[in-house]
Tab-separated table of C-alpha atoms and ligand atoms in Angstrom:
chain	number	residue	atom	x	y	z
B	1	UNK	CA	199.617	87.393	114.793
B	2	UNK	CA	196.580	85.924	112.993
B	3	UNK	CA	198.247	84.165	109.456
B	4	UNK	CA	196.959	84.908	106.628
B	5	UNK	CA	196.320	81.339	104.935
B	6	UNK	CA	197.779	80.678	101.405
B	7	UNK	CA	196.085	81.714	97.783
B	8	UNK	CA	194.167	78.517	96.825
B	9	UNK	CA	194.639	79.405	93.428
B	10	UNK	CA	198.816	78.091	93.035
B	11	UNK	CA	198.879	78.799	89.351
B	12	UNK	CA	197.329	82.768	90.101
B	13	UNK	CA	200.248	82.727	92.341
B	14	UNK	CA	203.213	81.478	90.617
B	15	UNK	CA	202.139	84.099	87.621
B	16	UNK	CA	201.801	87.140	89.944
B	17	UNK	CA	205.096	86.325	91.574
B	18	UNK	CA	206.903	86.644	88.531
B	19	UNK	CA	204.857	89.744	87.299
B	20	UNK	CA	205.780	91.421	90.837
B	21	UNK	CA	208.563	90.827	90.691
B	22	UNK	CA	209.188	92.256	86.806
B	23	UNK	CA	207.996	95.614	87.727
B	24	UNK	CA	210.017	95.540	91.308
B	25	UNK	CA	213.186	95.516	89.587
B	26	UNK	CA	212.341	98.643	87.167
B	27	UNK	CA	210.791	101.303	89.943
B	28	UNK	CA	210.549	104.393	88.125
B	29	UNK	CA	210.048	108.165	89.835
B	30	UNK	CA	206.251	110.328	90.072
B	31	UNK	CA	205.349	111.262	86.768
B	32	UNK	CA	208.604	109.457	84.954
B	33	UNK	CA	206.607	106.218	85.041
B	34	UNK	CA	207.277	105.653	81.085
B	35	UNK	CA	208.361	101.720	81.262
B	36	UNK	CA	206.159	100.667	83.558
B	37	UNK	CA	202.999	102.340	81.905
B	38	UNK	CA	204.424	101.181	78.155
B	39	UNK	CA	204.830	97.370	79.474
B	40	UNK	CA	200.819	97.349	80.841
B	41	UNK	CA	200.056	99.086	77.715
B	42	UNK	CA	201.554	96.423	75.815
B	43	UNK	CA	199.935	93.611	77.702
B	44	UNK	CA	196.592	95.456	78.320
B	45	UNK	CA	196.045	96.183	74.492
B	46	UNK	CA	197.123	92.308	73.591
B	47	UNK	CA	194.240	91.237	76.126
B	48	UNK	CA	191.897	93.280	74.463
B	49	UNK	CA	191.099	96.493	76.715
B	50	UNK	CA	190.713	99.508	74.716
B	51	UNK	CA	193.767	101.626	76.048
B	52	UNK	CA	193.911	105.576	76.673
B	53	UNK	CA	197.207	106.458	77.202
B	54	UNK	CA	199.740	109.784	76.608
B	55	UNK	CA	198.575	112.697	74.712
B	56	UNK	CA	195.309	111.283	73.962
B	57	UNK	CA	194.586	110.505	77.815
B	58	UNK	CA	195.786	114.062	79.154
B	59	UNK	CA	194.508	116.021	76.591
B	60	UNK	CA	194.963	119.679	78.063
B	61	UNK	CA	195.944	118.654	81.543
B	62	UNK	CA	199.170	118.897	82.509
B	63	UNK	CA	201.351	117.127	85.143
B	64	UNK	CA	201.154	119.691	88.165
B	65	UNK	CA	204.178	119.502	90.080
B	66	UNK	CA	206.748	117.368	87.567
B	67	UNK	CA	210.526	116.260	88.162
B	68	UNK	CA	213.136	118.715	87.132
B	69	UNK	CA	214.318	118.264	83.589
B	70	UNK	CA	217.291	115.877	84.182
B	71	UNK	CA	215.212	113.046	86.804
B	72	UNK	CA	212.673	113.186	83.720
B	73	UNK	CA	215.474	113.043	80.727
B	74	UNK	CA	217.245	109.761	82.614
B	75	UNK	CA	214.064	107.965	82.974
B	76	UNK	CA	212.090	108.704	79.331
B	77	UNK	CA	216.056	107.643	78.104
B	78	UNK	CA	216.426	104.612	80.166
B	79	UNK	CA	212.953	103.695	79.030
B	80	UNK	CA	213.424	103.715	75.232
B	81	UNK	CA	216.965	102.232	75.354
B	82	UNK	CA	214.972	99.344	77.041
B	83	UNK	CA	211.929	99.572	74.599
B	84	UNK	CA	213.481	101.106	71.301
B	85	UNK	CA	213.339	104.161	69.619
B	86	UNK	CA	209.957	103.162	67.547
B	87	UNK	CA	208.233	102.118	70.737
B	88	UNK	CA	203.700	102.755	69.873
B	89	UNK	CA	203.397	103.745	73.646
B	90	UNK	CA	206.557	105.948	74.384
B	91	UNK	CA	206.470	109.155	72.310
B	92	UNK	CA	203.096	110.518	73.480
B	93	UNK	CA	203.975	109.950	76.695
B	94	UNK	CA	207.183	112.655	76.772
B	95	UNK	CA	206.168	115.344	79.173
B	96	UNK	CA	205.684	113.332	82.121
B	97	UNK	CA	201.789	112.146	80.427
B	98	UNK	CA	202.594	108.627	82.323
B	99	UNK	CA	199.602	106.331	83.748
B	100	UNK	CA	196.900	104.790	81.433
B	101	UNK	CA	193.373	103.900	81.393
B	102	UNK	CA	192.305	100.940	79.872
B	103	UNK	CA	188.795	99.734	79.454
B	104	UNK	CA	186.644	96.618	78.659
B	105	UNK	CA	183.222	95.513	77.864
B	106	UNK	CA	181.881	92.243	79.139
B	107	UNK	CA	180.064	90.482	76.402
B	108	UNK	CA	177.166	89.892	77.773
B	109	UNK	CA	176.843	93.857	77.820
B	110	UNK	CA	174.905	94.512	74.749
B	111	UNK	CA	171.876	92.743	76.404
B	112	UNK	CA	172.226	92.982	80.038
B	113	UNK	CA	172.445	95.630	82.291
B	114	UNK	CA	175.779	96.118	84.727
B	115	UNK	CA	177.830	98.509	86.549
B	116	UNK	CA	180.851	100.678	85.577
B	117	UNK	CA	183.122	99.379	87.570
B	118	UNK	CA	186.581	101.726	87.985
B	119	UNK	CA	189.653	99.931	89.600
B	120	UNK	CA	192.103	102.437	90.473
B	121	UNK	CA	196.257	101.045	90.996
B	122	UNK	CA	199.019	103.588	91.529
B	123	UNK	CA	202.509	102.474	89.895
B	124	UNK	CA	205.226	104.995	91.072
B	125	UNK	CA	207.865	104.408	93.446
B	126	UNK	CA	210.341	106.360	95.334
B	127	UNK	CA	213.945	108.128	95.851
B	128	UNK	CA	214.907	105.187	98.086
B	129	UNK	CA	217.869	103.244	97.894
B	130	UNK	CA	216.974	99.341	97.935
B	131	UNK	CA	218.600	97.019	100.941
B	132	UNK	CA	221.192	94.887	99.586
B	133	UNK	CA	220.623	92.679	102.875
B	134	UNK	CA	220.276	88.628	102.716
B	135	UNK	CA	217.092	88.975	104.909
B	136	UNK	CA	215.561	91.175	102.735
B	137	UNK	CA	213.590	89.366	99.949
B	138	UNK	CA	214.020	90.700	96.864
B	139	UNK	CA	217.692	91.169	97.842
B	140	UNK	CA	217.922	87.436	98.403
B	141	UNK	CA	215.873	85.976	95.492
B	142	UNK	CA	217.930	88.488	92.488
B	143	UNK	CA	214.658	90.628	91.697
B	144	UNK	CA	216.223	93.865	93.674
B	145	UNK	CA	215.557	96.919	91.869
B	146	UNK	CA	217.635	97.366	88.887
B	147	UNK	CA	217.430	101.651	88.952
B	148	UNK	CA	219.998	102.683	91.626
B	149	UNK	CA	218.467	105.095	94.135
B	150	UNK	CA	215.014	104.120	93.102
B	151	UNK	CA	213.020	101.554	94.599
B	152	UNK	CA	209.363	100.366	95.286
B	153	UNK	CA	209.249	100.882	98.625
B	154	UNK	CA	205.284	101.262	99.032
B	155	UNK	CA	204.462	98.065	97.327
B	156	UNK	CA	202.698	100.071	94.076
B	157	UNK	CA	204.483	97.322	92.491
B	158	UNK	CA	202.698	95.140	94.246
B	159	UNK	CA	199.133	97.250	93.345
B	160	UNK	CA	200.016	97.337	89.660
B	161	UNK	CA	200.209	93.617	89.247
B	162	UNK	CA	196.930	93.038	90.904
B	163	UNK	CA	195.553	95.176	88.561
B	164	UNK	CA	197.145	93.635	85.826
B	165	UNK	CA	196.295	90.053	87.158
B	166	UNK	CA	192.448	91.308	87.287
B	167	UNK	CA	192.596	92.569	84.175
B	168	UNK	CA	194.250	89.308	82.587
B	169	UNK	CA	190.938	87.205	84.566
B	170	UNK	CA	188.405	89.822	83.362
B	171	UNK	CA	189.412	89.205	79.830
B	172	UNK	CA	189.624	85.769	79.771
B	173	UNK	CA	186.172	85.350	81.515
B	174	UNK	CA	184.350	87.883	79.268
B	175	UNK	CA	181.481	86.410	78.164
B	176	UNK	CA	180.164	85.634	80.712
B	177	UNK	CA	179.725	89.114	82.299
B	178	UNK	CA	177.888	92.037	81.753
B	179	UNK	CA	178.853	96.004	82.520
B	180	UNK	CA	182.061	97.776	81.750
B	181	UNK	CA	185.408	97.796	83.532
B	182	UNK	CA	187.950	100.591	83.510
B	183	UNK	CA	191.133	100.503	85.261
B	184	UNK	CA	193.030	103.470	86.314
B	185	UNK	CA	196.782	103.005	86.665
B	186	UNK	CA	197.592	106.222	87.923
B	187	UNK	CA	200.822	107.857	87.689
B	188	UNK	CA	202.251	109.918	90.766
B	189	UNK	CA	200.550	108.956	93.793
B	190	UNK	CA	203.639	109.881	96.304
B	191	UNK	CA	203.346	113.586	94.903
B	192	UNK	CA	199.979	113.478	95.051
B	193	UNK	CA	199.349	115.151	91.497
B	194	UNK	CA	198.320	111.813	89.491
B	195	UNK	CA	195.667	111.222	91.669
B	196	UNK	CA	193.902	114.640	91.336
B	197	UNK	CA	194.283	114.557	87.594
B	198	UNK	CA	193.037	111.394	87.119
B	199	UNK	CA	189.809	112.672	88.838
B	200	UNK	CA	189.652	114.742	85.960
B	201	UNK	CA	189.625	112.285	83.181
B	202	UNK	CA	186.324	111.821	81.420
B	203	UNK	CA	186.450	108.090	82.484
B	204	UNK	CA	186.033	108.918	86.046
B	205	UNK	CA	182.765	110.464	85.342
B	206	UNK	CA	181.315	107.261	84.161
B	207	UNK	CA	181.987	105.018	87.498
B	208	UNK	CA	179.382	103.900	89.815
B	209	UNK	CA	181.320	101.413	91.990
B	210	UNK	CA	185.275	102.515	92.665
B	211	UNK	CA	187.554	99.914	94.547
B	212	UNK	CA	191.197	100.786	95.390
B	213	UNK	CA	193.850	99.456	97.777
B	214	UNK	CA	197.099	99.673	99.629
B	215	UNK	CA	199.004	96.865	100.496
B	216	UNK	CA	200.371	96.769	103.360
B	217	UNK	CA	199.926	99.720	106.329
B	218	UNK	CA	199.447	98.091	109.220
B	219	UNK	CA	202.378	95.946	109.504
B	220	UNK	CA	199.981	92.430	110.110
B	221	UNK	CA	197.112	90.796	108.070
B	222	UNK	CA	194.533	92.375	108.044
B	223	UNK	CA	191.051	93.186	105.358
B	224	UNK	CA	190.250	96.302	106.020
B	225	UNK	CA	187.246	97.058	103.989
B	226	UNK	CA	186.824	101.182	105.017
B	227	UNK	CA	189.698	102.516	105.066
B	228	UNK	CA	190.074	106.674	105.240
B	229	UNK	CA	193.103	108.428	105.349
B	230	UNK	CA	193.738	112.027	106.555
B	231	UNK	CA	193.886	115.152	103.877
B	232	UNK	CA	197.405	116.895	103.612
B	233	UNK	CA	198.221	120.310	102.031
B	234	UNK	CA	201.954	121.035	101.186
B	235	UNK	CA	203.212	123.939	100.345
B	236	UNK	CA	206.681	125.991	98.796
B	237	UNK	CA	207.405	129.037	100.642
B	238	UNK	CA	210.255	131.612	100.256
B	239	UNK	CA	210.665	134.325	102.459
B	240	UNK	CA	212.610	137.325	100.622
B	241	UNK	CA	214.887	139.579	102.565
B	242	UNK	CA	217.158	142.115	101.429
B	243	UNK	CA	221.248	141.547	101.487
B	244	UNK	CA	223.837	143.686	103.724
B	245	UNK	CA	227.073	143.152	104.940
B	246	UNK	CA	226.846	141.140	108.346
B	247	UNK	CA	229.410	143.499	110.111
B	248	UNK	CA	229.194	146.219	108.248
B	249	UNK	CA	225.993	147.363	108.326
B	250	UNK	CA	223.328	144.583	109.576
B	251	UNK	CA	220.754	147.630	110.160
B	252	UNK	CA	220.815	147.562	106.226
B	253	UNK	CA	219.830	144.116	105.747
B	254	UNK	CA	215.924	142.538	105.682
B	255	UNK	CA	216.724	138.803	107.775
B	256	UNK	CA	215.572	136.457	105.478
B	257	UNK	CA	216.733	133.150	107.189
B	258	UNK	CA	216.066	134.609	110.826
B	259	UNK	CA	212.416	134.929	109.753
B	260	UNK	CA	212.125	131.595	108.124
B	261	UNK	CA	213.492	130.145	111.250
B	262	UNK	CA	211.259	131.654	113.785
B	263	UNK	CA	208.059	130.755	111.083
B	264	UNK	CA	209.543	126.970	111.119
B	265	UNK	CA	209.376	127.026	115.027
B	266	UNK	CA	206.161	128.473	115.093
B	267	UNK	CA	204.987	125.764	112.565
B	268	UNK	CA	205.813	123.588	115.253
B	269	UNK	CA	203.302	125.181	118.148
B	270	UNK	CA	200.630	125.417	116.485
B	271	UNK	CA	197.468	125.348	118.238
B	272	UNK	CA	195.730	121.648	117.770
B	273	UNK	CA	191.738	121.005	116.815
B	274	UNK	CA	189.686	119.222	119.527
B	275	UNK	CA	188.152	117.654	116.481
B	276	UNK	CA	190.622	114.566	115.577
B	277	UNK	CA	194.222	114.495	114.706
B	278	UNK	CA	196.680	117.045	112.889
B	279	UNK	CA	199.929	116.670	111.961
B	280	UNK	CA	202.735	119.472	110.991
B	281	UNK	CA	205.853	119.173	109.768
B	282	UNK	CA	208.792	121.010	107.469
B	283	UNK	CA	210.653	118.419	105.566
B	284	UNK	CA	213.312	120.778	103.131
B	285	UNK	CA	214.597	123.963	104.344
B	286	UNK	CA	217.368	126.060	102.027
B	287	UNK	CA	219.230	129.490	102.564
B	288	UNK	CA	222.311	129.438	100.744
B	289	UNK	CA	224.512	132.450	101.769
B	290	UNK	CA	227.754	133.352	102.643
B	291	UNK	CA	228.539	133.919	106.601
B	292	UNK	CA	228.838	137.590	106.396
B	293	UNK	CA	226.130	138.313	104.104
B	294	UNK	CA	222.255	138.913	105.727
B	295	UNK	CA	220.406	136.501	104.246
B	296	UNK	CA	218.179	137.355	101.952
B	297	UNK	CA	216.543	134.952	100.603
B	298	UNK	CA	215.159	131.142	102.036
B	299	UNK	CA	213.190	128.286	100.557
B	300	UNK	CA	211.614	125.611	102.395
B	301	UNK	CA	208.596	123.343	102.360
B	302	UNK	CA	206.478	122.095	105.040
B	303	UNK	CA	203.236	120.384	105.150
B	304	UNK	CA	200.089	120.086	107.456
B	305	UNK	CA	197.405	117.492	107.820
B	306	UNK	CA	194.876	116.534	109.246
B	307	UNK	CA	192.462	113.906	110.133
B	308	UNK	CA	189.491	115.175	107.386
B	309	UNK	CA	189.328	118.051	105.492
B	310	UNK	CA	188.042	120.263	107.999
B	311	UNK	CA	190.850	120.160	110.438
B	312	UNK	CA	193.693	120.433	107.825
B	313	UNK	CA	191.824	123.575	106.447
B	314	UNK	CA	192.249	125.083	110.233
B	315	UNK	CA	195.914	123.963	109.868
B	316	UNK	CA	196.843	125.328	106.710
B	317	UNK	CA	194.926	128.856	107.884
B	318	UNK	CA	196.837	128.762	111.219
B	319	UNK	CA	200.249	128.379	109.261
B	320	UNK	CA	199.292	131.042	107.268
B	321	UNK	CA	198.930	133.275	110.354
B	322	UNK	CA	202.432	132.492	111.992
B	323	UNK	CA	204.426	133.107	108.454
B	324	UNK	CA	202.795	136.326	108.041
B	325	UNK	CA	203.546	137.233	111.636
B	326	UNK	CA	207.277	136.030	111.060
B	327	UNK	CA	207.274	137.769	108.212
B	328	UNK	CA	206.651	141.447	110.047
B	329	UNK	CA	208.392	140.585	112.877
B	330	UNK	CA	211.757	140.879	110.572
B	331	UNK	CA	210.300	143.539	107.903
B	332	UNK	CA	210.406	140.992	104.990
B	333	UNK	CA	208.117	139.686	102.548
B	334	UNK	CA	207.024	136.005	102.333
B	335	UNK	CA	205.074	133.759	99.272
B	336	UNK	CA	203.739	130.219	99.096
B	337	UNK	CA	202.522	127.771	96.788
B	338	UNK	CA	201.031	124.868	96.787
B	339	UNK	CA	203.169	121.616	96.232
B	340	UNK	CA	200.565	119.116	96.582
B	341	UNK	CA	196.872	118.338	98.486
B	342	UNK	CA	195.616	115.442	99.053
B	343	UNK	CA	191.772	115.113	100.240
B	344	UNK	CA	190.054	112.599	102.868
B	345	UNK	CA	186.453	111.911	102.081
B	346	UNK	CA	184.434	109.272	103.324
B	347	UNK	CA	183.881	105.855	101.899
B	348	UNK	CA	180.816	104.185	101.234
B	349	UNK	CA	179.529	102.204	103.891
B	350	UNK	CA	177.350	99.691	101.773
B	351	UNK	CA	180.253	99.189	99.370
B	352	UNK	CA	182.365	98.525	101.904
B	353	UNK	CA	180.280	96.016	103.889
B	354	UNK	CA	179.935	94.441	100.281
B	355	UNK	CA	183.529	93.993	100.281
B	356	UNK	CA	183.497	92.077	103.594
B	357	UNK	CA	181.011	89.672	102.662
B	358	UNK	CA	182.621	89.155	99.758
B	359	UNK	CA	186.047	88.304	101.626
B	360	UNK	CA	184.507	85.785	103.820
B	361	UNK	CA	182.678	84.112	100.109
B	362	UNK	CA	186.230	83.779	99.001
B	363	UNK	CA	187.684	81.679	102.126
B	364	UNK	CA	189.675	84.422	103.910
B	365	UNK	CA	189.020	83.936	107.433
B	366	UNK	CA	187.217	86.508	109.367
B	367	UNK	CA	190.044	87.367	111.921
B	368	UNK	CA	191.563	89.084	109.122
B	369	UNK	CA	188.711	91.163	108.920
B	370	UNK	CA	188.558	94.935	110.196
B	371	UNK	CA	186.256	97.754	109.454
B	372	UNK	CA	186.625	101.217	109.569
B	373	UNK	CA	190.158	102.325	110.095
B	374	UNK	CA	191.856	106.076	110.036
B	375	UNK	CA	195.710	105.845	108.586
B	376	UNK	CA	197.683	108.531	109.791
B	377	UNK	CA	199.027	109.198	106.649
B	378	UNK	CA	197.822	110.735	102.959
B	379	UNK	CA	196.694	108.774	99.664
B	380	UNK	CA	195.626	110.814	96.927
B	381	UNK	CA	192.681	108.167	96.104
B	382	UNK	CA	190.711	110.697	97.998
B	383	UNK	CA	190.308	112.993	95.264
B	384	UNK	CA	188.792	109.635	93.323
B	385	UNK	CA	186.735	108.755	96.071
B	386	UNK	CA	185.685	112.317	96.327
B	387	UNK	CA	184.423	112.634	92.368
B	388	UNK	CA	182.738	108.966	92.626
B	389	UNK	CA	180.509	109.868	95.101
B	390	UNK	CA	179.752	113.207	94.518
B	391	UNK	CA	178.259	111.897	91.120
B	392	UNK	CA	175.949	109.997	92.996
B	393	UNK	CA	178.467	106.099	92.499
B	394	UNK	CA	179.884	104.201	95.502
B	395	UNK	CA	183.445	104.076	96.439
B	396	UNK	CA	185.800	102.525	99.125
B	397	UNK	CA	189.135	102.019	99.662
B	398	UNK	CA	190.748	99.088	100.757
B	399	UNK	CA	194.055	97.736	103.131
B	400	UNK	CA	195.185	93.952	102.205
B	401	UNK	CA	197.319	94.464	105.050
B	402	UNK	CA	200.775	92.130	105.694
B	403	UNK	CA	204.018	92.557	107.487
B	404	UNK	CA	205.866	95.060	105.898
B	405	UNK	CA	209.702	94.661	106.671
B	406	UNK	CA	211.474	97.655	107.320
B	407	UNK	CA	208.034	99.498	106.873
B	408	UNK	CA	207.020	101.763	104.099
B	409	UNK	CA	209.710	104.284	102.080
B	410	UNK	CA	212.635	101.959	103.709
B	411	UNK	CA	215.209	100.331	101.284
B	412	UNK	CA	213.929	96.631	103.716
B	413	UNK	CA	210.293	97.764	102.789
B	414	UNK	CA	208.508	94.622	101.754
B	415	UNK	CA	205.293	92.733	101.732
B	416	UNK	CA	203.933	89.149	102.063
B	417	UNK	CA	202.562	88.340	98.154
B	418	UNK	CA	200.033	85.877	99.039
B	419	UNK	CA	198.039	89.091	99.390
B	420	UNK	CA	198.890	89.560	95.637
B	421	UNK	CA	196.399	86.586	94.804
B	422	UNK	CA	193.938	86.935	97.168
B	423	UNK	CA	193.290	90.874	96.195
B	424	UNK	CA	192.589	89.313	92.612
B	425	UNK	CA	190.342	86.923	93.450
B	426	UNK	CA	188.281	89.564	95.662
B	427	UNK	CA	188.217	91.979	93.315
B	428	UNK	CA	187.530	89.690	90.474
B	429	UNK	CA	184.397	87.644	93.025
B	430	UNK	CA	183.152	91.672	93.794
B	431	UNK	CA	182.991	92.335	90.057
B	432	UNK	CA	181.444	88.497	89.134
B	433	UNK	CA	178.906	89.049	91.742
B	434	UNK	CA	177.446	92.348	90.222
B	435	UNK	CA	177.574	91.695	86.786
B	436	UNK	CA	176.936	87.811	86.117
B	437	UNK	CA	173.939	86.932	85.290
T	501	ZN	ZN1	204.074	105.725	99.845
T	502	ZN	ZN1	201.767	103.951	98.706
């Protein structure tokens, strides 16, 4: 495996160890986020970004798919028994209004010309119990998550602090760069709603150049510098039946789990598209009767995907067909909602090839380097990417890729934090070399 050489910068290092490390040991849930988002607030505000946060960033938009009440009441609690009661950040944030946007001005602004730059970091984690394991890092060096059953197991930890360590450079080198710089740290990426709202915030509309990243991925160093991922659509269904005693009289009844199971395996043959990849799959599936009783009622969720928009459209239609027709085939009635999308759109290419140069102007060797690359999974980034360059700006989306333990959502997840200090220093060159004058 090609090594990924050391940060140059020790100090950078040694400061976004401990930051990483902060925020791994307080994950919090999609859309309870509260601690997390009050601590940048905190620190963002103190370094001088002008900071949008709670009631004033949502305005009218609401979370769309939130925890249930009790997830949400355990983390805004654990949050201000941490913080205190008269916490500035906390109270406009009840309602799941988690995430922030903060902003700043170079100085050199008022008489020179320079991008809007947008930097976008997702900072949720996940219903995953952390590995207690001696050959699991945090585990071994006491920063383990603190929240049992919760753990950053995707390495947004990892994504906040660069943003947090790009912010803290950006400020201190201020004068001596021109444009503005606004950071998204976006609430809810694994249920894919923070990402779509956030492409709804007025700040979006002002960025011409949008980086974000994953860490991790691909299990080995790597720069990827165009990195797509494949759109998703999940969905809630429940078919509805009607009740009758099993023995008694099943020609009564309306066989509300017998139709849910013959729509699950037809889920699974689905026809495929010539045109790239799809993926199907039904994750949750509920009927909670008694053994005599026809079933009449069953909840379950399953997604699709696909590898662009186009082919997880023909997905989504195609499941659409086979729970009608398992519907009718049992005489019941069937509805569905969406859970969650996320969209795949296209990066842009000179952005991108921007990025690589920029990598190689830094010291990281080119081995690490790779271009275009399909994940076969779902980042709501999309959505951002989407808005950026449909208002005419350029956007790509980036993989600092390292070994990644256990791999992603496992309690051994982890990732190599070297890349921690090299994503600032890319980040921070990309934005230098645009704006300086
Ligand atoms: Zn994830
Ligand atoms: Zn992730």
């Amino acid at each position: 495996m090609a090594l990924l050489p050391p940060c140059p910068d020790t100090a950078l290092m040694r400061e976004l160890s401990e930051t990483r490390r902060g925020f791994h040991r307080i994950p919090e849930l999609s859309w309870t986020e509260y601690l997390t988002t009050a601590r940048l607030c905190t620190e963002l505000e103190a370094l001088g970004f002008a900071v949008a946060w709670g009631q004033a960033l949502y305005g009218t938009q609401q979370p769309p798919n939130p925890p249930d009440v009790e997830t949400d009441r355990i983390a805004y609690a654990r949050a201000e028994q941490v913080l205190g009661v008269g916490n500035r950040y906390l109270p406009s944030m009840q309602g799941n209004r988690t995430g922030l946007v903060a902003t700043l001005e170079g100085s050199l602004a008022a008489t020179e010309p320079g991008p809007v730059f947008g930097f976008r970091f997702d900072i949720d984690a996940l219903p995953v119990t952390e590995s207690q394991d001696a050959e699991h890092q945090p585990a071994a060096e006491g920063f383990a998550s603190e929240h049992a059953g919760i753990m950053h197991a995707c390495g947004h930890d990892g994504h906040l602090t660069i943003g947090l360590g790009l912010a803290r450079r950006l400020a201190a080198s201020r004068a001596r760069w021109a444009g503005k710089v606004h950071f998204f740290f976006q609430p809810a990426e694994e249920v894919a709603g923070g990402g779509l709202l956030f492409a709804g915030l007025p700040q979006m509309a002002e960025v011409e150049r949008f980086l974000t990243l994953h860490l991790g991925i691909v299990d080995r160093y790597r720069i990827i510098f165009d990195a797509t991922w494949i759109a998703a659509r999940i969905y809630d269904v429940v078919f509805h039946g009607r009740a009758s005693h099993a023995g008694n009289a099943p020609q009564d009844g309306r066989n509300a789990l017998l139709a849910a199971c013959q729509a699950v395996q037809g889920l699974y043959a689905l026809p495929r598209h010539s045109a790239g990849m799809s993926r199907v799959n039904v994750g949750r599936f509920v009927s909670d009767n008694a053994h005599n009783v026809i079933a009449d009622e069953v909840r379950f969720r399953y997604e699709v995907r696909g590898a662009d928009n186009e082919i997880c459209d023909f997905m989504a239609a195609a499941a659409e067909q086979v729970l009608e027709g398992a519907a009718r085939m049992n005489g019941v009635t069937w509805e569905r909602q969406v859970f969650a999308e996320f969209s795949s759109y296209p990066n842009s290419r000179a952005l991108a090839e921007e990025v690589a140069v920029t990598a190689l102007e830094i010291g990281l060797p080119e081995a690490l380097l790779q271009d275009s690359f399909l994940v076969s999974a779902s980042e709501d980034a999309g959505f951002l990417i989407q808005k950026v360059r449909e208002q005419g700006g350029e956007a790509t989306h980036l993989i600092l890729g390292s070994p990644v333990g256990g791999g992603h959502h496992c309690g051994t997840f982890d990732f190599d934090e070297q890349m921690l200090g090299w994503g600032v220093l890319l980040f921070e060159r990309l934005v230098l070399n645009s704006t300086q004058t």
